[in-house]
XYZ file of C-alpha atoms in Angstrom:
579
model
C -0.149 0.046 -0.052
C 2.646 2.331 0.706
C 3.470 1.661 -2.814
C 0.572 1.957 -4.089
C 0.364 6.036 -2.107
C 3.795 7.007 -3.026
C 3.182 6.414 -7.083
C -0.281 8.339 -6.567
C 1.182 10.807 -4.796
C 4.045 11.455 -7.099
C 1.843 11.587 -9.619
C -0.588 13.633 -8.448
C 2.536 16.482 -7.623
C 4.149 16.103 -11.111
C 0.685 16.595 -12.970
C -1.433 19.681 -10.285
C -1.935 21.807 -12.450
C -2.916 18.881 -15.298
C -6.406 20.075 -16.884
C -8.393 16.955 -16.150
C -11.393 17.765 -17.655
C -9.080 17.464 -20.777
C -11.484 19.161 -23.462
C -14.087 16.302 -22.812
C -16.192 18.133 -21.670
C -17.944 19.742 -25.069
C -21.512 20.770 -25.142
C -23.586 19.638 -28.523
C -24.700 23.016 -30.597
C -28.637 23.362 -30.573
C -28.643 20.803 -33.847
C -25.711 18.610 -33.580
C -23.038 20.360 -35.495
C -20.161 18.312 -36.466
C -17.143 18.990 -38.224
C -16.478 17.319 -41.418
C -14.235 14.618 -39.357
C -17.483 13.841 -37.698
C -16.881 15.131 -34.341
C -19.104 17.502 -32.381
C -18.834 21.355 -32.302
C -18.566 22.676 -29.298
C -21.205 25.037 -28.067
C -19.119 26.791 -25.376
C -16.630 28.368 -27.503
C -17.666 31.745 -29.286
C -16.018 31.029 -31.936
C -18.541 28.422 -33.396
C -21.345 31.255 -33.322
C -21.267 33.839 -35.697
C -22.632 37.442 -35.714
C -24.988 38.164 -39.098
C -24.176 41.138 -40.150
C -26.929 42.455 -43.068
C -25.635 44.686 -45.988
C -28.399 45.590 -48.236
C -30.222 43.325 -50.846
C -28.996 42.833 -54.743
C -31.327 43.712 -57.341
C -30.720 40.150 -58.385
C -31.478 38.870 -55.095
C -34.831 41.231 -55.385
C -36.011 39.898 -58.070
C -34.895 36.055 -57.126
C -37.548 33.393 -56.590
C -35.749 31.627 -53.546
C -38.069 30.353 -51.115
C -37.462 28.605 -48.316
C -39.729 25.658 -46.521
C -40.317 23.365 -43.248
C -42.313 20.465 -43.060
C -44.127 19.478 -41.279
C -45.347 23.119 -39.987
C -47.000 21.199 -37.286
C -44.666 19.732 -34.998
C -44.148 17.414 -32.024
C -41.161 18.211 -29.384
C -38.029 16.524 -30.349
C -39.520 15.825 -33.909
C -37.204 15.457 -37.120
C -38.434 17.977 -39.134
C -37.342 18.809 -43.196
C -35.800 21.828 -44.417
C -36.070 22.400 -47.975
C -35.277 25.275 -50.461
C -34.704 26.241 -54.265
C -33.915 29.236 -56.347
C -30.749 30.307 -54.406
C -28.644 32.411 -56.743
C -25.132 32.094 -56.728
C -25.298 29.892 -53.806
C -21.771 28.956 -51.800
C -20.977 26.377 -49.440
C -20.809 28.456 -46.639
C -24.124 29.660 -47.036
C -26.533 29.159 -43.734
C -29.859 28.450 -42.814
C -30.540 29.829 -39.203
C -33.023 28.841 -36.918
C -35.129 31.377 -34.433
C -37.732 30.426 -31.886
C -39.485 32.979 -31.370
C -39.763 33.687 -35.055
C -39.361 37.436 -35.100
C -36.196 36.851 -33.399
C -33.233 39.547 -33.951
C -31.364 38.391 -36.549
C -28.679 36.952 -33.978
C -31.023 35.458 -31.504
C -30.929 32.623 -33.964
C -30.271 28.797 -31.420
C -28.140 27.931 -34.211
C -27.727 27.274 -38.085
C -25.885 24.449 -40.332
C -24.697 25.396 -43.669
C -26.125 24.325 -46.998
C -23.236 22.126 -48.001
C -24.886 19.535 -45.556
C -27.071 19.009 -48.846
C -24.872 17.433 -52.027
C -27.270 19.871 -54.522
C -26.495 23.208 -52.613
C -24.699 24.709 -55.450
C -27.527 23.918 -57.869
C -29.271 26.974 -55.916
C -31.706 24.167 -53.760
C -31.719 21.548 -51.129
C -32.949 19.433 -48.417
C -31.915 18.454 -44.923
C -33.135 17.328 -41.832
C -32.718 18.956 -38.342
C -34.226 18.025 -34.838
C -36.259 20.845 -33.246
C -37.921 21.150 -29.369
C -40.954 22.903 -28.147
C -39.572 26.045 -26.423
C -42.966 27.871 -25.867
C -42.965 30.052 -29.174
C -43.671 28.997 -32.681
C -40.142 29.125 -34.421
C -39.040 30.044 -38.187
C -36.051 29.530 -40.710
C -34.078 32.409 -42.438
C -31.560 31.821 -45.350
C -28.446 33.762 -45.536
C -26.359 33.648 -48.720
C -22.337 34.102 -49.209
C -21.811 33.740 -45.894
C -18.354 36.047 -44.324
C -17.449 37.926 -41.688
C -19.606 40.998 -41.971
C -20.773 40.129 -45.600
C -24.693 38.185 -45.271
C -27.739 39.050 -47.301
C -31.068 37.396 -45.620
C -32.376 35.372 -49.254
C -35.300 33.645 -47.676
C -37.619 33.854 -44.659
C -39.277 29.886 -44.171
C -42.887 29.400 -42.414
C -44.137 29.690 -39.389
C -43.394 25.848 -37.681
C -46.077 25.619 -34.496
C -45.695 23.013 -32.262
C -48.671 20.563 -31.127
C -50.429 21.965 -27.590
C -49.020 25.310 -28.356
C -46.888 26.731 -25.731
C -49.571 25.588 -22.699
C -48.250 21.984 -23.252
C -46.911 20.083 -20.575
C -43.508 19.046 -20.971
C -40.781 18.144 -19.278
C -42.870 16.388 -16.877
C -41.090 13.980 -13.895
C -41.885 12.819 -10.260
C -40.146 12.945 -7.270
C -40.133 11.023 -4.046
C -40.834 12.869 -0.273
C -39.563 10.515 1.903
C -43.018 9.464 2.638
C -45.127 6.629 0.820
C -47.899 9.288 0.638
C -46.641 11.169 -1.420
C -45.631 11.881 -4.936
C -44.301 15.233 -6.158
C -45.207 15.787 -9.849
C -43.901 18.352 -11.771
C -43.684 20.087 -15.597
C -42.616 23.191 -17.853
C -44.929 25.141 -20.250
C -45.502 28.758 -21.316
C -48.329 29.568 -18.795
C -48.352 30.669 -15.376
C -51.962 29.945 -14.964
C -52.761 27.577 -11.923
C -51.060 23.920 -12.677
C -53.282 21.045 -11.694
C -53.219 17.066 -11.621
C -55.951 14.965 -11.795
C -55.206 11.541 -10.213
C -56.817 8.571 -9.172
C -56.556 4.313 -8.944
C -58.048 3.579 -12.540
C -56.963 5.254 -15.985
C -60.442 6.648 -16.640
C -61.259 8.349 -13.189
C -59.527 10.544 -12.230
C -61.299 12.170 -9.551
C -58.896 13.797 -7.331
C -57.514 17.458 -8.140
C -54.288 18.784 -6.556
C -53.529 22.424 -7.249
C -49.383 23.736 -7.161
C -47.552 26.654 -7.886
C -44.632 27.931 -10.435
C -42.140 29.363 -11.034
C -39.260 30.314 -13.318
C -35.793 32.267 -13.677
C -33.935 34.269 -16.070
C -30.371 35.066 -16.692
C -30.361 37.598 -14.446
C -30.764 34.927 -11.414
C -27.137 33.561 -12.752
C -24.180 34.307 -11.424
C -23.120 35.103 -14.552
C -24.299 33.750 -18.246
C -21.730 32.522 -20.389
C -24.088 31.166 -22.928
C -27.117 30.924 -24.811
C -30.211 31.773 -22.763
C -33.718 30.840 -23.617
C -36.804 31.895 -21.745
C -37.584 28.122 -19.217
C -41.222 28.949 -19.514
C -42.940 28.002 -16.242
C -41.504 25.114 -13.997
C -44.834 23.826 -12.160
C -44.625 22.097 -9.051
C -47.609 19.742 -7.141
C -47.185 17.847 -4.207
C -49.732 15.083 -3.914
C -50.779 13.192 -0.979
C -52.808 11.239 0.380
C -51.410 8.383 -1.044
C -51.775 4.580 -0.578
C -48.337 3.223 -0.462
C -46.855 0.751 -3.368
C -49.515 1.463 -5.123
C -50.484 1.930 -8.709
C -52.185 5.395 -9.608
C -52.405 7.398 -12.854
C -52.573 10.961 -13.588
C -52.274 13.459 -16.084
C -51.279 17.233 -15.500
C -51.747 21.119 -16.437
C -54.215 23.477 -17.030
C -57.668 23.005 -18.265
C -57.744 22.221 -22.272
C -54.148 21.932 -22.064
C -53.540 18.312 -20.174
C -51.001 16.089 -20.725
C -51.392 11.920 -21.624
C -52.132 10.001 -18.612
C -49.839 7.998 -16.970
C -49.535 6.290 -13.966
C -47.031 6.004 -11.418
C -45.909 3.412 -8.114
C -46.142 4.816 -4.937
C -43.230 3.895 -2.496
C -43.221 0.967 -0.050
C -43.682 1.345 3.384
C -40.792 1.982 5.296
C -39.705 -0.700 7.181
C -40.792 -3.739 6.068
C -39.122 -6.307 4.330
C -40.380 -6.062 0.540
C -38.161 -6.540 -1.980
C -37.602 -3.491 -5.140
C -35.724 -2.083 -7.724
C -33.625 0.869 -9.011
C -31.395 2.639 -11.510
C -28.503 4.463 -10.770
C -25.875 7.069 -13.188
C -24.239 9.794 -13.401
C -22.990 11.811 -16.027
C -25.521 11.584 -18.408
C -25.729 14.590 -21.432
C -27.507 14.473 -24.624
C -24.948 12.771 -26.731
C -25.463 9.533 -28.374
C -24.552 7.736 -25.729
C -26.979 9.402 -23.574
C -29.669 8.524 -25.367
C -28.461 4.475 -25.516
C -28.809 4.326 -21.839
C -32.399 6.500 -22.050
C -33.418 3.765 -24.372
C -32.519 0.697 -21.725
C -33.400 2.631 -18.814
C -36.886 2.823 -20.275
C -37.251 -0.242 -20.641
C -35.999 -1.358 -17.355
C -38.362 1.299 -15.505
C -41.488 -0.552 -17.844
C -40.242 -3.739 -16.429
C -40.645 -2.641 -12.679
C -37.462 -0.965 -11.627
C -39.167 1.870 -9.190
C -36.713 5.340 -9.938
C -33.183 6.709 -10.855
C -30.925 7.345 -8.908
C -29.059 10.310 -10.852
C -25.651 11.432 -8.588
C -24.555 14.608 -10.233
C -23.488 16.026 -13.905
C -27.481 16.188 -15.371
C -27.598 17.667 -18.947
C -23.982 19.723 -19.146
C -26.014 22.962 -20.535
C -23.182 24.466 -18.941
C -24.815 28.088 -20.086
C -26.205 27.044 -23.363
C -29.959 26.609 -21.975
C -31.039 24.399 -25.003
C -29.550 21.237 -23.674
C -32.030 21.385 -20.511
C -35.171 21.695 -23.167
C -33.513 18.405 -25.223
C -32.166 16.018 -21.626
C -35.945 16.401 -20.796
C -36.867 15.366 -23.714
C -34.703 12.792 -24.122
C -35.742 11.220 -20.332
C -39.719 12.330 -20.088
C -40.703 8.915 -21.205
C -39.568 7.406 -18.023
C -38.587 10.475 -15.824
C -43.003 11.145 -15.861
C -43.576 7.256 -14.794
C -40.761 6.841 -12.439
C -39.351 9.365 -9.914
C -36.501 10.998 -10.796
C -33.763 11.797 -7.976
C -31.228 13.980 -8.966
C -28.204 15.349 -6.631
C -25.640 18.003 -8.190
C -22.464 18.046 -10.295
C -19.491 19.987 -10.767
C -21.246 20.933 -13.987
C -23.863 22.146 -13.030
C -22.621 23.859 -9.769
C -19.071 25.002 -9.688
C -18.315 28.665 -10.615
C -16.128 31.920 -9.911
C -18.464 34.831 -9.435
C -18.606 36.315 -6.360
C -22.201 37.613 -7.208
C -23.332 36.613 -3.748
C -26.429 34.835 -6.572
C -25.508 31.104 -5.949
C -28.816 29.427 -4.400
C -27.246 27.196 -1.994
C -25.983 29.842 0.402
C -22.850 29.354 -0.046
C -20.517 32.870 0.348
C -18.176 34.260 -2.308
C -17.662 32.390 -5.317
C -17.745 28.964 -3.680
C -15.528 26.413 -2.180
C -12.393 26.512 -4.291
C -9.837 24.511 -1.964
C -6.457 24.599 -3.085
C -6.377 21.360 -3.539
C -9.688 20.652 -5.100
C -10.725 21.218 -9.297
C -13.968 23.301 -8.272
C -13.316 25.780 -11.207
C -16.051 26.887 -13.457
C -17.469 24.351 -14.848
C -21.234 25.315 -14.607
C -20.145 27.942 -17.063
C -21.854 31.158 -14.782
C -25.077 28.328 -13.821
C -23.965 27.929 -10.510
C -27.174 25.449 -9.746
C -29.644 28.073 -10.376
C -31.327 25.806 -13.682
C -30.980 22.624 -11.235
C -32.778 24.605 -7.946
C -35.678 25.923 -10.306
C -36.084 22.552 -11.878
C -36.130 19.861 -9.192
C -37.645 19.576 -6.453
C -36.381 17.313 -3.684
C -37.072 16.048 -0.260
C -37.404 19.103 1.947
C -34.799 17.774 4.812
C -31.922 19.028 3.656
C -30.118 22.014 1.335
C -32.580 21.676 -1.773
C -31.440 19.673 -3.853
C -27.855 20.141 -2.637
C -27.903 17.537 0.424
C -30.577 15.892 1.314
C -31.907 12.137 2.270
C -35.067 10.184 2.441
C -36.618 6.192 3.930
C -37.688 4.263 0.973
C -38.778 0.989 1.848
C -35.424 -0.655 3.890
C -33.054 1.346 2.779
C -31.962 4.884 3.809
C -31.089 7.549 1.188
C -28.629 10.265 1.056
C -27.540 13.000 -1.396
C -24.471 15.322 -0.957
C -23.018 17.605 -2.724
C -19.103 17.043 -3.375
C -19.496 20.672 -4.932
C -19.773 22.173 -1.172
C -17.183 21.997 1.708
C -17.154 18.725 3.580
C -14.832 19.925 6.289
C -15.873 18.901 9.661
C -17.636 21.385 11.438
C -19.218 22.393 8.334
C -22.548 23.170 7.486
C -23.014 20.100 5.448
C -20.945 18.120 7.379
C -22.707 18.712 10.523
C -25.984 17.785 8.061
C -24.945 14.475 7.215
C -23.633 13.396 10.616
C -26.885 14.065 12.272
C -28.854 12.739 8.910
C -26.199 9.384 10.317
C -27.479 9.669 13.564
C -30.512 9.989 13.354
C -31.304 6.383 10.987
C -33.259 3.879 12.107
C -31.200 1.189 11.870
C -34.760 -1.596 13.013
C -36.523 0.182 10.333
C -34.404 0.774 7.223
C -30.924 -1.659 8.199
C -29.042 -0.660 4.736
C -27.408 2.840 4.321
C -26.926 3.999 0.666
C -25.107 7.361 -0.351
C -24.939 8.711 -3.256
C -22.249 12.103 -4.475
C -20.426 12.990 -7.482
C -16.545 13.222 -7.128
C -15.189 9.908 -5.594
C -13.796 9.394 -2.695
C -12.678 5.938 -4.155
C -10.820 5.611 -7.634
C -7.799 4.491 -9.562
C -7.248 5.979 -12.495
C -5.050 8.126 -12.940
C -6.221 11.443 -13.315
C -3.547 13.541 -11.095
C -5.321 16.647 -9.742
C -9.025 14.736 -9.324
C -7.100 12.194 -7.722
C -5.999 14.478 -4.806
C -9.801 15.159 -4.280
C -10.270 11.589 -3.521
C -7.923 11.628 -1.383
C -9.080 14.797 0.575
C -12.380 13.327 0.484
C -11.036 10.116 2.434
C -9.360 12.598 5.101
C -12.640 14.587 5.813
C -15.482 12.131 6.231
C -14.477 8.527 5.455
C -14.396 8.146 9.134
C -17.550 9.718 9.308
C -19.555 7.052 6.980
C -17.475 4.231 8.393
C -18.541 5.365 11.841
C -22.296 5.141 11.031
C -22.103 2.150 8.880
C -22.881 3.140 5.272
C -23.011 -0.284 2.966
C -22.716 1.529 -0.887
C -21.296 4.742 -1.614
C -22.105 5.711 -5.473
C -19.982 7.686 -7.347
C -19.969 9.927 -11.057
C -17.629 12.687 -12.088
C -15.105 9.751 -13.842
C -16.462 9.211 -17.378
C -16.097 4.971 -16.141
C -17.313 1.690 -13.941
C -14.951 0.949 -11.048
C -16.071 -1.824 -8.126
C -14.174 -1.863 -4.796
C -14.389 -3.754 -1.559
C -16.113 -3.570 1.158
C -13.274 -0.826 1.762
C -12.200 1.336 4.795
C -8.774 3.808 4.174
C -7.776 1.511 1.890
C -7.776 -1.811 3.129
C -10.405 -4.489 2.504
C -12.634 -5.227 5.863
C -15.631 -6.683 6.451
C -17.401 -3.988 7.674
C -16.466 -1.487 5.255
C -18.174 0.247 2.488
C -18.671 -1.049 -1.192
C -17.387 2.687 -3.829
C -18.794 2.393 -7.363
C -18.271 4.725 -9.417
C -20.825 4.396 -12.294
C -20.030 7.695 -14.359
C -20.799 6.018 -17.316
C -24.702 6.960 -18.555
C -23.744 9.252 -21.559
C -20.666 11.694 -21.922
C -17.078 11.471 -23.623
C -15.393 8.316 -21.959
C -12.432 8.213 -20.001
C -9.036 6.873 -21.372
C -6.523 6.287 -18.861
C -4.219 3.717 -16.995
C -5.020 2.635 -13.305
C -2.983 2.183 -10.524
C -3.023 -1.063 -8.947
C -5.042 -0.843 -5.527
C -5.977 -4.550 -4.091
C -9.442 -2.768 -3.236
C -10.572 -2.336 -6.943
C -12.205 -5.268 -7.590
C -13.139 -4.407 -11.341
C -13.210 -1.662 -13.919
C -13.820 -0.499 -17.395
C -13.094 2.209 -19.427
C -13.566 1.073 -23.218
C -17.148 1.133 -24.150
C -18.481 1.665 -20.672
C -21.981 3.297 -21.425
C -24.561 2.315 -19.044
C -25.931 1.893 -15.693
C -25.949 0.353 -12.629
C -29.049 -2.082 -11.285
C -29.812 -2.827 -7.501
C -31.800 -5.126 -6.727
C -32.979 -4.698 -2.375
C -33.896 -8.954 -2.155
C -34.780 -8.329 1.695
C -33.141 -7.096 4.716
C -29.934 -8.866 4.078
C -29.063 -9.067 0.583
C -28.636 -6.586 -1.928
C -27.677 -7.456 -5.885
C -25.696 -4.726 -8.025
C -25.300 -4.868 -11.648
C -23.187 -3.041 -14.521
C -25.351 -3.017 -17.725
C -23.429 -2.224 -20.440
C -25.530 -0.831 -23.300
C -23.553 -1.915 -26.489
C -23.405 -5.513 -24.840
C -26.874 -5.180 -24.077
C -25.915 -7.115 -21.123
C -24.925 -6.835 -17.508
C -20.780 -7.531 -17.556
C -20.208 -6.822 -13.334
C -22.404 -8.002 -10.401
C -22.172 -8.741 -6.350
C -24.110 -9.673 -3.674
C -23.439 -7.935 -0.451
C -24.986 -9.243 2.559
C -25.519 -8.000 6.132
C -26.728 -9.853 9.596
C -29.996 -8.064 10.411
């Protein structure tokens, strides 16, 4: 073990100022534009967005018959539409077609664009190309700009208006949340109206006899610590609490306002706290909207439909990083299962970390947040500082909103912490965590599962982040061990690793099993590894997938690591305890 620490410490010191992110946290543009080599263009790089400067239209263009059309004109949320154009004179490969929502937006307030050479016939003045559009609670249009070069663009044609099914009042981004009480379920969604939201629900799909109203709120760019991307109006975020429900019971519901209600969906309430009732849930981190994230979403949907009861997402959620259209796209990606199973979230560095001393951080920290000398807590949120998370999710109210909280579910006590806030002994979060651990009734919830973003144990050689893991061991490993936490789920590393039951870097019978499951969709790591004895299984080559957890009974827990590309479980472990 001394050799292991020596290697680790030497690597850490040698690479202390190494950029641990390595450019892997790119944000796709709205259309997911790519370079010719197939790599995604990073939307956070300002050079990838162009300022359009219009010059007077020439007489040739005034007499042209150029047209631009989008089909269908009535689109579903997240639907691909076909963009066609013809009659363009003197077209070049750098001509561009840009998307505007709302349709009368200013010239440079476009959401994204594509160059017309995406169509092989562009030089002949006509072509077609399909793009995916999302309902951002307003109508949209496209505009063709000819002869693109710095300072020289000409508006050739404007498309028909694209309208979305259901209009701005359509309930979108529906997701459920647990409160810690089996008799309750939280329902949230987004729309373009602040009319009083309501949920109709009942035990029968055709008899939604109960009605509950809720509250609505929104946020603006001024709420961010700083804005470093493209802001779009998030609409009104609605929050309704259903209560007086029966445990372990299926309910049907519809949400919205009169005349604009969502399709009827169903959910299952949590089991009674304490009894030996088996259940299953999904765990993952580092999701986003890249193709691998889509594969994860499709497989998770199947699992939820087959009985997995909720999702435990421990940080790095959408990777919007100031590009707010990403939140729209990510919510659309998960809605098929977040609307039928509770979606529990924790904060990650790409939602929280900032360097702005604006006083706007909703988590309640002072100044620019937590930046220990040994940490990598930089400006990873690009000024979001947790604001979209704070408004979009309502987690149990017994901690600090979604930053740290806990809840009981059946025979398990779940804890979510923030690795982006100070966890030193005596701090606000540490004291809350200690009190929460003290209060657990192990006769009711013999299992304790903790989630956080940055891992306490990892053998992956990423020097700056490795120092963070060592610091966490120093700061609060003793606390978790003293109160007998059973399993700790982490992410941050875009790879998979499972340890033995470990304490102070030794495998021990009463230790904690640590599982890094940051494999839900972001670009995979390609690291070498150190060889500690406590590392029992790891994977970084094509690791995309997620974890499945089955609480079999009060004495047995089963964990599986499912890999999307292989469509199978590639690692699993049974954990046992004496009740």
